[in-house]
Short mmCIF file of C-alpha atoms in Angstrom, two decimals:
data_model
loop_
_atom_site.label_atom_id
_atom_site.label_comp_id
_atom_site.label_asym_id
_atom_site.label_seq_id
_atom_site.Cartn_x
_atom_site.Cartn_y
_atom_site.Cartn_z
CA MET A 434 -13.47 32.96 -31.45
CA VAL A 435 -10.15 32.49 -29.72
CA VAL A 436 -7.34 35.12 -29.63
CA THR A 437 -3.93 35.68 -28.14
CA ASP A 438 -3.27 39.18 -26.80
CA PRO A 439 0.25 40.41 -27.38
CA LEU A 440 0.16 42.48 -24.13
CA LEU A 441 -0.71 39.69 -21.86
CA ARG A 442 0.98 39.95 -18.51
CA PRO A 443 3.17 36.96 -17.35
CA ASP A 444 0.42 35.47 -15.20
CA GLU A 445 -2.05 35.76 -18.10
CA ASP A 446 0.46 34.14 -20.43
CA ARG A 447 0.86 31.22 -17.96
CA LEU A 448 -2.98 30.88 -18.08
CA ALA A 449 -2.93 30.72 -21.86
CA ALA A 450 -0.11 28.21 -21.94
CA ALA A 451 -1.59 26.05 -19.12
CA THR A 452 -4.96 25.77 -20.85
CA GLY A 453 -3.40 25.08 -24.19
CA GLY A 454 -4.25 28.61 -25.40
CA HIS A 455 -7.95 28.18 -24.96
CA VAL A 456 -8.79 31.63 -23.73
CA SER A 457 -11.89 33.05 -25.40
CA LEU A 458 -12.20 36.51 -26.76
CA ALA A 459 -14.97 37.37 -24.37
CA ASP A 460 -12.99 36.19 -21.34
CA LEU A 461 -9.90 38.11 -22.62
CA LEU A 462 -11.74 41.29 -23.06
CA GLU A 463 -13.50 40.96 -19.76
CA GLN A 464 -10.10 40.48 -18.08
CA ARG A 465 -8.62 43.47 -19.78
CA ALA A 466 -11.63 45.60 -18.91
CA LYS A 467 -11.19 44.74 -15.30
CA LEU A 468 -7.53 45.78 -15.48
CA VAL A 469 -8.48 49.12 -16.92
CA ALA A 470 -11.17 49.63 -14.27
CA ASP A 471 -8.69 48.85 -11.51
CA GLY A 472 -6.13 51.23 -12.88
CA GLY A 473 -3.76 48.38 -13.87
CA MET A 474 -3.66 49.43 -17.58
CA ALA A 475 -4.42 52.64 -19.42
CA ALA A 476 -7.25 52.54 -21.97
CA ASN A 477 -4.90 53.54 -24.74
CA GLU A 478 -2.77 50.45 -24.07
CA MET A 479 -5.54 48.16 -25.09
CA SER A 480 -4.42 46.40 -28.29
CA ILE A 481 -6.64 46.28 -31.31
CA VAL A 482 -7.69 42.83 -32.32
CA ASP A 483 -7.37 42.77 -36.04
CA ASP A 484 -7.71 40.07 -38.65
CA GLY A 485 -3.96 39.31 -38.61
CA ILE A 486 -3.98 38.46 -34.91
CA LEU A 487 -6.98 36.23 -35.38
CA ASP A 488 -5.37 34.42 -38.29
CA ASP A 489 -2.20 33.77 -36.29
CA ASP A 490 -4.10 32.55 -33.25
CA ALA A 491 -4.67 28.97 -34.49
CA ARG A 492 -0.93 28.54 -35.15
CA TYR A 493 -0.06 29.99 -31.73
CA ARG A 494 -2.55 27.66 -29.98
CA GLY A 495 -1.17 24.68 -31.73
CA LEU A 496 2.37 25.53 -30.70
CA ALA A 497 1.31 26.20 -27.11
CA ALA A 498 -0.58 22.89 -26.98
CA ARG A 499 2.45 20.92 -28.31
CA ARG A 500 4.71 22.77 -25.80
CA VAL A 501 2.46 21.78 -23.01
CA LYS A 502 2.40 18.15 -24.18
CA ILE A 503 6.17 18.01 -24.35
CA LYS A 504 6.45 19.47 -20.88
CA LYS A 505 3.89 16.92 -19.52
CA ALA A 506 5.88 14.08 -21.14
CA ILE A 507 9.12 15.28 -19.52
CA THR A 508 7.37 15.44 -16.07
CA TYR A 509 5.78 11.95 -16.53
CA ALA A 510 9.14 10.48 -17.67
CA SER A 511 10.93 12.04 -14.68
CA ALA A 512 8.28 10.58 -12.31
CA LEU A 513 8.50 7.13 -13.86
CA LEU A 514 12.31 7.19 -13.64
CA SER A 515 12.24 8.29 -10.03
CA CYS A 516 9.61 5.67 -8.95
CA ILE A 517 11.27 2.78 -10.63
CA CYS A 518 14.42 3.51 -8.63
CA ALA A 519 12.94 4.75 -5.35
CA GLY A 520 11.97 1.51 -3.61
CA SER A 521 15.39 0.35 -2.32
CA ILE A 522 14.02 0.29 1.20
CA MET A 523 11.70 -2.59 0.17
CA ILE A 524 14.51 -5.07 -0.17
CA PHE A 525 15.42 -4.63 3.54
CA SER A 526 14.44 -8.28 4.30
CA LEU A 527 17.13 -9.43 1.83
CA TYR A 528 19.98 -8.35 3.99
CA ALA A 529 18.21 -7.96 7.40
CA PRO A 530 19.25 -11.46 8.72
CA GLN A 531 22.95 -10.39 8.35
CA PHE A 532 22.35 -7.59 10.84
CA GLN A 533 21.78 -10.50 13.34
CA THR A 534 24.63 -12.70 12.28
CA HIS A 535 27.22 -10.04 11.40
CA MET A 536 26.35 -7.12 13.59
CA GLY A 537 24.88 -9.06 16.50
CA TYR A 538 21.52 -7.21 16.56
CA SER A 539 18.43 -8.77 18.08
CA GLN A 540 15.22 -9.11 16.10
CA VAL A 541 13.82 -6.05 17.85
CA GLN A 542 16.89 -4.04 16.90
CA VAL A 543 16.63 -5.28 13.27
CA ASN A 544 12.99 -4.30 13.16
CA LEU A 545 13.69 -0.92 14.71
CA LEU A 546 15.91 -0.16 11.74
CA SER A 547 13.00 -1.07 9.44
CA ILE A 548 10.63 1.00 11.61
CA LEU A 549 12.96 3.99 11.32
CA GLY A 550 13.06 3.58 7.62
CA GLU A 551 9.25 3.42 7.49
CA ALA A 552 9.07 6.45 9.89
CA GLY A 553 11.30 8.44 7.69
CA MET A 554 9.29 7.53 4.67
CA TYR A 555 5.76 8.03 6.08
CA LEU A 556 5.84 10.32 9.07
CA THR A 557 7.42 12.98 6.97
CA THR A 558 4.70 12.94 4.39
CA PRO A 559 2.66 15.87 5.71
CA ILE A 560 5.76 18.14 5.42
CA VAL A 561 6.80 16.58 2.11
CA GLY A 562 3.25 16.96 0.78
CA ILE A 563 3.06 20.58 1.62
CA SER A 564 6.50 21.16 0.20
CA ALA A 565 5.37 19.49 -3.01
CA ASP A 566 2.39 21.83 -3.18
CA VAL A 567 4.46 24.96 -2.45
CA TYR A 568 7.86 24.33 -3.99
CA GLY A 569 7.24 21.66 -6.54
CA SER A 570 8.77 18.21 -7.23
CA ALA A 571 12.11 19.43 -8.46
CA VAL A 572 13.10 20.64 -4.98
CA LEU A 573 11.93 17.23 -3.46
CA SER A 574 13.87 15.29 -6.07
CA PHE A 575 17.13 17.26 -5.26
CA LEU A 576 16.63 16.64 -1.59
CA ALA A 577 16.15 12.94 -2.18
CA ALA A 578 19.42 12.78 -4.11
CA MET A 579 21.24 14.34 -1.17
CA LEU A 580 19.51 12.14 1.41
CA PHE A 581 20.15 8.86 -0.50
CA GLY A 582 23.80 9.70 -1.15
CA VAL A 583 24.61 10.48 2.50
CA ALA A 584 22.46 7.80 4.01
CA TYR A 585 23.66 4.78 2.05
CA ALA A 586 27.22 5.95 2.26
CA LEU A 587 26.91 6.18 6.05
CA ALA A 588 25.20 2.77 6.22
CA ALA A 589 28.02 1.10 4.23
CA TRP A 590 30.64 2.66 6.51
CA ALA A 591 28.65 1.66 9.67
CA TYR A 592 28.38 -1.98 8.60
CA ALA A 593 31.95 -2.37 7.34
CA ALA A 594 33.53 -0.63 10.42
CA GLN A 595 31.14 -2.04 12.99
CA LEU A 596 30.12 1.43 14.14
CA PRO A 597 27.69 1.91 16.99
CA TYR A 598 24.10 0.97 16.52
CA PHE A 599 22.77 4.60 16.50
CA THR A 600 24.81 5.29 13.36
CA MET A 601 22.82 2.68 11.41
CA MET A 602 19.62 4.07 12.90
CA ILE A 603 20.44 7.56 11.57
CA SER A 604 21.15 5.98 8.08
CA PHE A 605 17.82 4.23 7.78
CA LEU A 606 15.95 7.28 9.05
CA LEU A 607 17.56 9.29 6.25
CA ILE A 608 16.89 6.48 3.63
CA GLY A 609 13.21 6.69 4.50
CA GLY A 610 13.23 10.41 4.09
CA GLY A 611 14.92 10.09 0.69
CA THR A 612 12.35 7.50 -0.38
CA SER A 613 9.54 9.84 0.75
CA CYS A 614 10.85 12.78 -1.16
CA MET A 615 11.50 10.91 -4.45
CA TYR A 616 8.32 8.90 -4.36
CA PHE A 617 6.01 11.63 -3.10
CA GLY A 618 7.39 14.29 -5.42
CA SER A 619 6.65 12.00 -8.36
CA ILE A 620 3.10 11.02 -7.36
CA THR A 621 2.18 14.61 -6.55
CA ALA A 622 3.43 15.87 -10.00
CA CYS A 623 1.36 13.14 -11.74
CA ALA A 624 -1.77 13.91 -9.70
CA LYS A 625 -1.62 17.57 -10.55
CA THR A 626 -0.56 17.15 -14.18
CA PHE A 627 -3.13 14.64 -15.20
CA THR A 628 -6.69 15.13 -13.89
CA SER A 629 -8.36 12.67 -16.23
CA ASN A 630 -7.93 8.90 -16.13
CA ARG A 631 -6.43 9.29 -12.67
CA GLY A 632 -6.24 5.56 -12.03
CA LEU A 633 -3.94 5.06 -15.07
CA ALA A 634 -1.99 8.31 -14.60
CA LEU A 635 -1.13 7.40 -10.96
CA GLY A 636 -1.08 3.69 -11.56
CA LEU A 637 1.93 3.71 -13.90
CA PRO A 638 4.32 5.47 -11.54
CA ILE A 639 3.05 3.58 -8.51
CA THR A 640 3.57 0.39 -10.53
CA ALA A 641 7.08 1.51 -11.39
CA TYR A 642 7.72 2.01 -7.65
CA GLY A 643 6.59 -1.55 -6.98
CA LEU A 644 8.86 -2.93 -9.73
CA SER A 645 11.91 -1.15 -8.20
CA SER A 646 12.39 -3.78 -5.59
CA LEU A 647 12.11 -6.56 -8.22
CA TRP A 648 15.07 -5.42 -10.22
CA GLN A 649 17.06 -4.21 -7.30
CA SER A 650 16.75 -7.55 -5.46
CA GLN A 651 17.95 -9.34 -8.65
CA VAL A 652 20.92 -6.93 -8.95
CA ALA A 653 21.79 -7.72 -5.34
CA ALA A 654 21.43 -11.44 -6.02
CA VAL A 655 23.63 -11.41 -9.12
CA PHE A 656 26.36 -8.82 -8.26
CA TYR A 657 26.44 -8.58 -4.51
CA ILE A 658 26.08 -12.19 -3.27
CA ASP A 659 29.10 -13.95 -1.81
CA ARG A 660 29.14 -17.32 -3.74
CA GLN A 661 30.74 -19.21 -0.78
CA SER A 662 28.57 -18.04 2.08
CA GLY A 663 25.44 -17.13 0.06
CA GLU A 664 25.19 -13.83 1.98
CA VAL A 665 24.82 -10.32 0.58
CA ARG A 666 27.86 -8.15 0.47
CA VAL A 667 26.11 -5.34 2.33
CA PRO A 668 28.78 -2.53 2.13
CA GLY A 669 29.04 -3.01 -1.65
CA LEU A 670 25.27 -2.93 -2.11
CA PHE A 671 24.93 0.20 -0.02
CA SER A 672 27.72 1.95 -1.86
CA PHE A 673 26.01 1.12 -5.16
CA PHE A 674 22.73 2.56 -3.89
CA ALA A 675 24.49 5.74 -2.60
CA ILE A 676 25.93 6.54 -6.07
CA PHE A 677 23.05 5.36 -8.22
CA LEU A 678 20.14 6.87 -6.36
CA ALA A 679 21.92 10.23 -5.95
CA THR A 680 22.45 10.35 -9.70
CA ILE A 681 18.79 9.43 -10.44
CA GLY A 682 17.61 12.14 -8.08
CA LEU A 683 19.64 14.79 -9.91
CA ILE A 684 18.52 13.67 -13.32
CA ALA A 685 14.82 13.83 -12.21
CA THR A 686 15.42 17.28 -10.66
CA VAL A 687 16.45 18.60 -14.14
CA GLY A 688 13.48 16.90 -15.72
CA TYR A 689 10.96 18.42 -13.17
CA HIS A 690 12.60 21.84 -13.65
CA PHE A 691 12.11 21.92 -17.39
CA GLY A 692 8.87 19.95 -17.32
CA TYR A 693 5.21 20.90 -16.78
CA LYS A 694 4.59 22.94 -13.74
CA PRO A 695 0.98 22.25 -12.59
CA ASP A 696 1.27 24.71 -9.71
CA ALA A 697 1.14 27.55 -12.24
CA VAL A 698 -2.28 26.53 -13.58
CA VAL A 699 -5.01 29.03 -12.79
CA LEU A 700 -8.27 27.35 -11.97
CA SER A 701 -10.61 29.85 -13.60
CA ALA A 702 -10.06 31.70 -16.85
CA LYS A 703 -12.43 34.43 -15.72
CA GLU A 704 -10.83 35.31 -12.47
CA LEU A 705 -7.36 35.12 -11.05
CA GLN A 706 -7.89 34.38 -7.47
CA PRO A 707 -6.34 32.79 -4.32
CA PRO A 708 -6.11 28.99 -3.88
CA SER A 709 -9.56 27.35 -4.33
CA ILE A 710 -11.24 24.11 -4.83
CA ARG A 711 -13.23 23.58 -8.02
CA LEU A 712 -16.25 21.36 -7.52
CA LEU A 713 -17.37 19.48 -10.60
CA PRO A 714 -20.28 17.09 -11.15
CA ASP A 715 -20.25 13.29 -10.60
CA GLU A 716 -16.94 11.64 -9.62
CA GLU A 717 -14.97 14.84 -10.11
CA ALA A 718 -16.57 16.63 -7.14
CA PRO A 719 -14.38 16.94 -4.12
CA LEU A 720 -16.11 16.35 -0.84
CA LEU A 721 -15.56 19.75 0.76
CA GLU A 722 -18.92 21.63 0.69
CA ASP A 723 -20.47 19.84 3.77
CA SER A 724 -17.27 20.17 5.78
CA LEU A 725 -16.93 23.84 4.91
CA ARG A 726 -20.53 24.47 5.97
CA ALA A 727 -19.89 22.76 9.27
CA HIS A 728 -16.79 24.89 9.74
CA ASN A 729 -18.52 28.12 8.95
CA GLY A 730 -21.71 27.24 10.84
CA SER A 731 -23.89 28.13 7.79
CA SER A 732 -24.34 27.37 4.24
CA ILE A 733 -21.97 28.66 1.60
CA THR A 734 -22.98 32.20 0.64
CA ALA A 735 -23.40 33.43 -2.90
CA GLU A 736 -20.21 35.44 -2.65
CA GLU A 737 -18.29 32.13 -2.02
CA GLU A 738 -19.59 30.54 -5.17
CA ASP A 739 -18.69 31.24 -8.75
CA ARG A 740 -21.08 29.27 -11.00
CA ASP A 741 -20.11 28.86 -14.63
CA ASP A 742 -22.56 29.61 -17.39
CA ASP A 743 -23.61 25.97 -17.68
CA GLY A 744 -24.43 25.81 -13.96
CA ASP A 745 -22.59 22.42 -13.62
CA SER A 746 -19.57 23.53 -11.56
CA LYS A 747 -18.48 26.05 -8.94
CA THR A 748 -15.26 27.26 -7.50
CA ILE A 749 -14.94 27.75 -3.66
CA ALA A 750 -11.98 29.78 -2.39
CA LEU A 751 -10.34 28.11 0.63
CA THR A 752 -7.30 29.05 2.60
CA ARG A 753 -4.89 26.28 3.72
CA SER A 754 -6.21 26.47 7.28
CA GLN A 755 -9.78 26.16 6.06
CA MET A 756 -8.85 23.16 3.98
CA VAL A 757 -7.20 21.44 6.97
CA LEU A 758 -10.13 22.16 9.30
CA ALA A 759 -12.65 20.97 6.77
CA PHE A 760 -10.65 17.84 6.07
CA ALA A 761 -10.20 17.10 9.79
CA LYS A 762 -13.92 17.40 10.51
CA ASP A 763 -14.87 14.93 7.84
CA TRP A 764 -15.30 11.58 9.60
CA THR A 765 -14.70 9.73 6.37
CA ALA A 766 -11.13 10.99 6.36
CA TRP A 767 -10.54 9.27 9.63
CA GLY A 768 -12.19 6.11 8.27
CA VAL A 769 -9.77 6.12 5.39
CA ALA A 770 -6.92 6.63 7.81
CA LEU A 771 -8.02 3.64 9.88
CA GLY A 772 -8.29 1.46 6.82
CA LEU A 773 -4.82 2.38 5.68
CA PHE A 774 -3.45 1.68 9.17
CA THR A 775 -5.03 -1.79 9.44
CA ALA A 776 -4.30 -2.82 5.77
CA ILE A 777 -0.98 -1.38 4.73
CA GLY A 778 0.67 -1.65 8.17
CA PRO A 779 0.52 -5.49 8.07
CA GLY A 780 1.78 -5.46 4.50
CA GLU A 781 4.82 -3.44 5.47
CA MET A 782 5.48 -5.87 8.34
CA PHE A 783 5.41 -8.93 6.01
CA LEU A 784 7.61 -7.26 3.42
CA ASN A 785 10.27 -6.19 5.97
CA ASN A 786 10.36 -9.51 7.88
CA MET A 787 10.24 -11.91 4.88
CA GLY A 788 13.85 -12.98 5.37
CA SER A 789 13.51 -13.98 9.06
CA LEU A 790 10.14 -15.57 8.33
CA ILE A 791 11.65 -17.81 5.67
CA ARG A 792 14.48 -18.81 7.98
CA SER A 793 11.92 -19.75 10.70
CA LEU A 794 10.20 -22.39 8.48
CA SER A 795 10.82 -25.94 9.56
CA ALA A 796 11.05 -27.09 5.87
CA PRO A 797 13.14 -25.45 3.13
CA GLY A 798 11.52 -22.71 1.17
CA PRO A 799 12.36 -20.28 -1.61
CA SER A 800 15.23 -17.78 -1.20
CA ALA A 801 14.47 -14.27 0.10
CA ALA A 802 15.72 -12.63 -3.15
CA THR A 803 13.38 -14.88 -5.21
CA ASN A 804 10.46 -14.19 -2.92
CA ILE A 805 11.00 -10.43 -2.96
CA SER A 806 10.97 -10.54 -6.73
CA ILE A 807 7.72 -12.59 -6.74
CA LEU A 808 6.07 -10.11 -4.34
CA SER A 809 7.37 -7.15 -6.25
CA PHE A 810 6.06 -8.48 -9.60
CA SER A 811 2.72 -9.28 -8.02
CA SER A 812 2.52 -5.89 -6.39
CA ALA A 813 3.55 -4.03 -9.53
CA SER A 814 1.23 -5.87 -11.93
CA MET A 815 -1.75 -5.40 -9.63
CA ARG A 816 -0.99 -1.68 -9.27
CA ILE A 817 -1.46 -1.05 -12.95
CA ILE A 818 -4.35 -3.56 -13.29
CA ALA A 819 -6.20 -2.00 -10.35
CA GLY A 820 -5.77 1.51 -11.87
CA VAL A 821 -6.96 0.52 -15.29
CA VAL A 822 -9.90 -1.61 -13.98
CA SER A 823 -10.96 1.11 -11.56
CA ASP A 824 -11.02 3.65 -14.36
CA ARG A 825 -12.88 1.33 -16.73
CA ILE A 826 -15.68 0.27 -14.30
CA SER A 827 -16.26 3.79 -13.07
CA SER A 828 -16.32 5.43 -16.55
CA LYS A 829 -19.49 7.12 -17.68
CA LYS A 830 -19.95 4.63 -20.55
CA GLY A 831 -22.48 1.97 -19.81
CA ARG A 832 -23.20 0.80 -16.24
CA ARG A 833 -20.90 2.29 -13.68
CA TYR A 834 -19.39 0.63 -10.65
CA SER A 835 -17.60 2.16 -7.73
CA ARG A 836 -13.80 1.97 -7.37
CA MET A 837 -14.40 0.87 -3.81
CA LEU A 838 -15.39 -2.59 -5.10
CA VAL A 839 -11.91 -3.05 -6.41
CA MET A 840 -10.50 -1.76 -3.11
CA LEU A 841 -12.59 -4.27 -1.18
CA PHE A 842 -11.56 -7.13 -3.43
CA PHE A 843 -7.85 -6.63 -2.86
CA THR A 844 -8.25 -6.04 0.82
CA VAL A 845 -10.00 -9.46 1.10
CA LEU A 846 -6.89 -10.93 -0.62
CA LEU A 847 -4.85 -9.58 2.28
CA VAL A 848 -7.22 -11.32 4.69
CA PHE A 849 -6.75 -14.70 3.08
CA GLY A 850 -2.96 -14.33 2.90
CA HIS A 851 -2.42 -13.32 6.54
CA PHE A 852 -4.74 -16.03 7.83
CA PHE A 853 -3.16 -18.70 5.71
CA VAL A 854 0.20 -17.97 7.30
CA GLY A 855 -1.19 -17.61 10.78
CA LEU A 856 -3.06 -20.92 10.62
CA GLY A 857 0.14 -22.82 9.72
CA GLY A 858 -0.21 -23.16 5.95
CA LEU A 859 3.46 -22.62 5.32
CA GLN A 860 4.46 -25.36 7.78
CA VAL A 861 2.39 -28.19 6.25
CA SER A 862 3.31 -27.33 2.63
CA ASN A 863 7.12 -27.49 2.89
CA GLY A 864 7.44 -23.78 2.61
CA TRP A 865 6.79 -23.50 -1.16
CA TRP A 866 3.31 -22.09 -0.62
CA PHE A 867 5.29 -19.03 0.40
CA TRP A 868 5.10 -17.99 -3.25
CA THR A 869 1.26 -18.02 -3.08
CA VAL A 870 1.34 -15.92 0.06
CA SER A 871 3.69 -13.51 -1.60
CA ILE A 872 1.43 -13.17 -4.60
CA LEU A 873 -1.69 -12.59 -2.49
CA LEU A 874 -0.16 -10.07 -0.12
CA GLY A 875 1.81 -8.40 -2.88
CA ALA A 876 -1.37 -7.99 -5.03
CA GLY A 877 -3.39 -6.52 -2.17
CA TYR A 878 -0.59 -4.27 -0.85
CA GLY A 879 0.19 -2.95 -4.33
CA ALA A 880 -3.45 -2.39 -5.38
CA ILE A 881 -4.34 -0.40 -2.24
CA PHE A 882 -1.26 1.79 -2.84
CA THR A 883 -2.66 2.62 -6.33
CA LEU A 884 -6.32 3.05 -5.42
CA ALA A 885 -5.77 5.14 -2.26
CA PRO A 886 -4.19 8.17 -3.95
CA THR A 887 -6.76 7.95 -6.78
CA ILE A 888 -9.64 8.01 -4.25
CA VAL A 889 -8.11 10.80 -2.22
CA SER A 890 -7.80 12.98 -5.35
CA LEU A 891 -11.40 12.31 -6.25
CA VAL A 892 -12.90 12.84 -2.80
CA TRP A 893 -10.95 15.84 -1.62
CA GLY A 894 -9.65 17.29 -4.87
CA ALA A 895 -6.25 17.57 -6.58
CA GLU A 896 -5.20 21.12 -5.66
CA ARG A 897 -4.15 20.24 -2.14
CA PHE A 898 -3.45 16.57 -3.01
CA GLY A 899 0.08 16.72 -1.63
CA MET A 900 -0.98 17.90 1.79
CA ILE A 901 -4.04 15.61 2.20
CA TYR A 902 -2.28 12.56 0.85
CA GLY A 903 0.62 13.28 3.13
CA VAL A 904 -1.48 13.54 6.21
CA LEU A 905 -3.35 10.32 5.46
CA PHE A 906 -0.18 8.42 4.81
CA VAL A 907 1.14 8.96 8.33
CA PHE A 908 -1.23 6.25 9.34
CA PRO A 909 0.42 3.41 7.38
CA ALA A 910 3.68 4.38 9.01
CA MET A 911 2.00 4.09 12.40
CA GLY A 912 0.59 0.70 11.38
CA SER A 913 3.92 -0.44 10.26
CA ILE A 914 5.54 0.48 13.58
CA VAL A 915 2.89 -1.31 15.61
CA TYR A 916 2.84 -4.46 13.59
CA GLU A 917 6.60 -4.74 13.25
CA LEU A 918 7.04 -4.34 16.92
CA ILE A 919 4.39 -7.07 17.47
CA TYR A 920 6.32 -9.40 15.12
CA ALA A 921 9.77 -8.63 16.70
CA VAL A 922 8.50 -9.11 20.34
CA ILE A 923 6.77 -12.42 19.59
CA TYR A 924 9.79 -13.61 17.58
CA ASP A 925 12.33 -12.77 20.32
CA TYR A 926 10.12 -14.29 22.99
CA HIS A 927 10.32 -17.66 21.23
CA THR A 928 14.04 -17.58 20.60
CA HIS A 929 14.60 -18.73 24.23
CA GLY A 930 17.80 -16.72 24.54
CA GLU A 931 19.09 -17.52 21.03
CA ARG A 932 19.40 -15.09 18.13
CA LEU A 933 17.24 -17.04 15.69
CA CYS A 934 13.77 -18.68 15.99
CA TYR A 935 12.43 -21.71 14.24
CA GLY A 936 8.89 -23.06 13.94
CA LEU A 937 5.32 -21.91 13.79
CA ASN A 938 5.37 -20.32 17.19
CA CYS A 939 7.75 -17.64 15.92
CA TYR A 940 5.12 -15.89 13.86
CA GLN A 941 1.73 -17.53 14.25
CA ASP A 942 0.20 -15.10 16.78
CA THR A 943 1.50 -12.14 14.69
CA PHE A 944 -0.31 -13.20 11.51
CA LEU A 945 -3.52 -14.07 13.29
CA ILE A 946 -3.43 -10.44 14.62
CA THR A 947 -2.73 -9.01 11.17
CA GLY A 948 -5.42 -11.14 9.54
CA THR A 949 -7.98 -9.78 11.96
CA SER A 950 -6.63 -6.31 11.31
CA CYS A 951 -7.28 -6.68 7.57
CA VAL A 952 -10.92 -7.74 8.37
CA ILE A 953 -11.26 -4.45 10.23
CA ALA A 954 -9.99 -2.68 7.14
CA VAL A 955 -12.70 -4.32 5.04
CA ILE A 956 -15.46 -3.24 7.43
CA THR A 957 -14.06 0.29 7.62
CA TRP A 958 -13.91 0.67 3.80
CA ILE A 959 -17.59 -0.47 3.55
CA CYS A 960 -18.69 2.02 6.25
CA VAL A 961 -16.81 4.97 4.64
CA TRP A 962 -18.18 4.10 1.18
CA ARG A 963 -21.83 3.28 1.95
CA LEU A 964 -22.53 5.36 5.00
CA GLY A 965 -20.36 8.31 4.08
CA TRP A 966 -19.64 9.14 0.41
CA ARG A 967 -22.61 7.35 -1.12
CA ARG A 968 -25.12 8.98 1.21
CA ARG A 969 -23.64 12.42 0.32
CA GLY A 970 -24.13 11.64 -3.34
CA LEU A 971 -20.39 11.25 -4.14
CA PHE A 972 -19.55 8.63 -6.76
CA ILE A 973 -16.01 7.22 -6.39
#
C-alpha cells in the first residue's frame, strides 16, 4: 500500500518526488513516529489515513512520476545541447599554423597556448567536480557562458591588434576553464540523474561533445576561410564563438535550473542522513569498503551499516574527507590515473598538432579541416558505440563480459595508430593514410572518454562522481602537457632556425614515444582489472 501524507515536510516531499512517489505506508508511518518521538511533531498533528487519501494516491504518484520524467528530459536535453557546442578547443589545430605565420610564434609558443587550454580544462576539474556536487550544473553552465564570452572576445582582439603574447595565453586558459565547466556540468548531471544503463546515459552527451568539433570545423571552413589565401579568418571565428557559446551557456543554465535536481535525492527512504555511499550487489557496488576499513584500521561496525530487509545492499555514511582518503589509498585509483595519463595525453597531443603535422609531410595530404571532421566523426561514433556495447556485454542477461575488454580493445587501436605514424607510414603513402590514422586515434580517444566516467561511477559510486572524476581527469591534462612539450621541442629542434619543419624527423621520435606510452596504458588497465577489481569481487 502506498500513500501520500498531506503534512509531509519539504524534505520528505522531495523524497516522494525523487522516488516517483514510491514511499510505502510502513516507511511513512515509521518516519512520522520518529518525528513524534523526537519532539518534531505533536501526536495530534498526525493525519488520519482514510480511504479517500488512499484512492487519490495512485493519481498523485502518476503525476509525480510524469513530473520527474519531464524534469529529467529537460536536464538531459540541456546536457546534450551543452556538450554538442562545448568542444571548440578541439579545432585548435585548424588555426594554430596561423599563429606561426601571422603572429610569429614558435612551435613551442603555439603548443603552450594549447597546453594552457588543456590546463584550464583539466587541471580545474577537481574544483569544478566539487562545485558540480555542491552547487549543481546550472551554476557551472552560467560560469561557462561568462568564461567563453570573455575569453574568445579577448582572443579575437589579441589576434587582430597583435597584442602581447601573454594576452593570448590568458584567453586560452579561460577557454579551457569554460570548456571544463560546460562539459563537466553536463556529464555530472547525467551521471547523477541516470543510474541505470550508464554507458548509454553518459555515452550520448560524450558523443555530442565529440561531434562538436566536427560541425564547428565545417562552419569555420565554409564561413571563415579566406578564399584567396586559404587561411582561417581567426578574429571572425573567435567573435562567433564568443557570442554563440555564451548564448548556449545561458540557455543550458535555464534548463538545469528547471530540470531534475539529483542532488536533492535522498538515498534511503527509511532514514534521512548525511552524505553516504550505497553499496549494491554485482556491478553496482562501489569499491569503498576495503579502503574504508584500511582508513579506520578495523572492519566496518554494525552501526556503520544499514542493511535492507532483503540483505542485498547497505548504506555506509561517509564524510567528504573520508571519501577522499579512502579513494587516495586505493591503488587501483592510481592505476586508472596512470592509464589516463598515458592514453589520453598522446591523443590530445595528436589532436592539437594535426595542422603542423600535415604541413610537415613531404607529400600532399588532406586539409586540416577535413581531417578534424574525420577524427571528430570517428571519435563521436565510437563514443556511443562503446557505451552501448559495454552496457550490452556486461548486462545480466546471458553470459557477461567486462567493460574492460572494450577499454583494452580501443587502447590497442591507439597503439597501432601512434606506431604507424612513428614508423613513417604517412611518408610512404603520400599522406592520404592520414585519414586512417585519424580514424584509429579518434576511435580510441573517444571510446576511452566514454568508458572512463562509466567505470568511475561503477567502481567508486555516483554520489561523489563529480569530485572523483574531477581528480582523475587532472592526469590527462598532465599527460597532454608532457606530450605536447615533447612534440614542440622535437619539432623546433629540426626546424634548423626556420619557423616550419618538413619531413619525418619533425615528428618520428614523438610518435614512437607516444606509441610506447599507449602500450604502458594497456598493461596498466590489465593490472588494475585483473589484480585489483576482479580479485576484490567487483564486476565492471
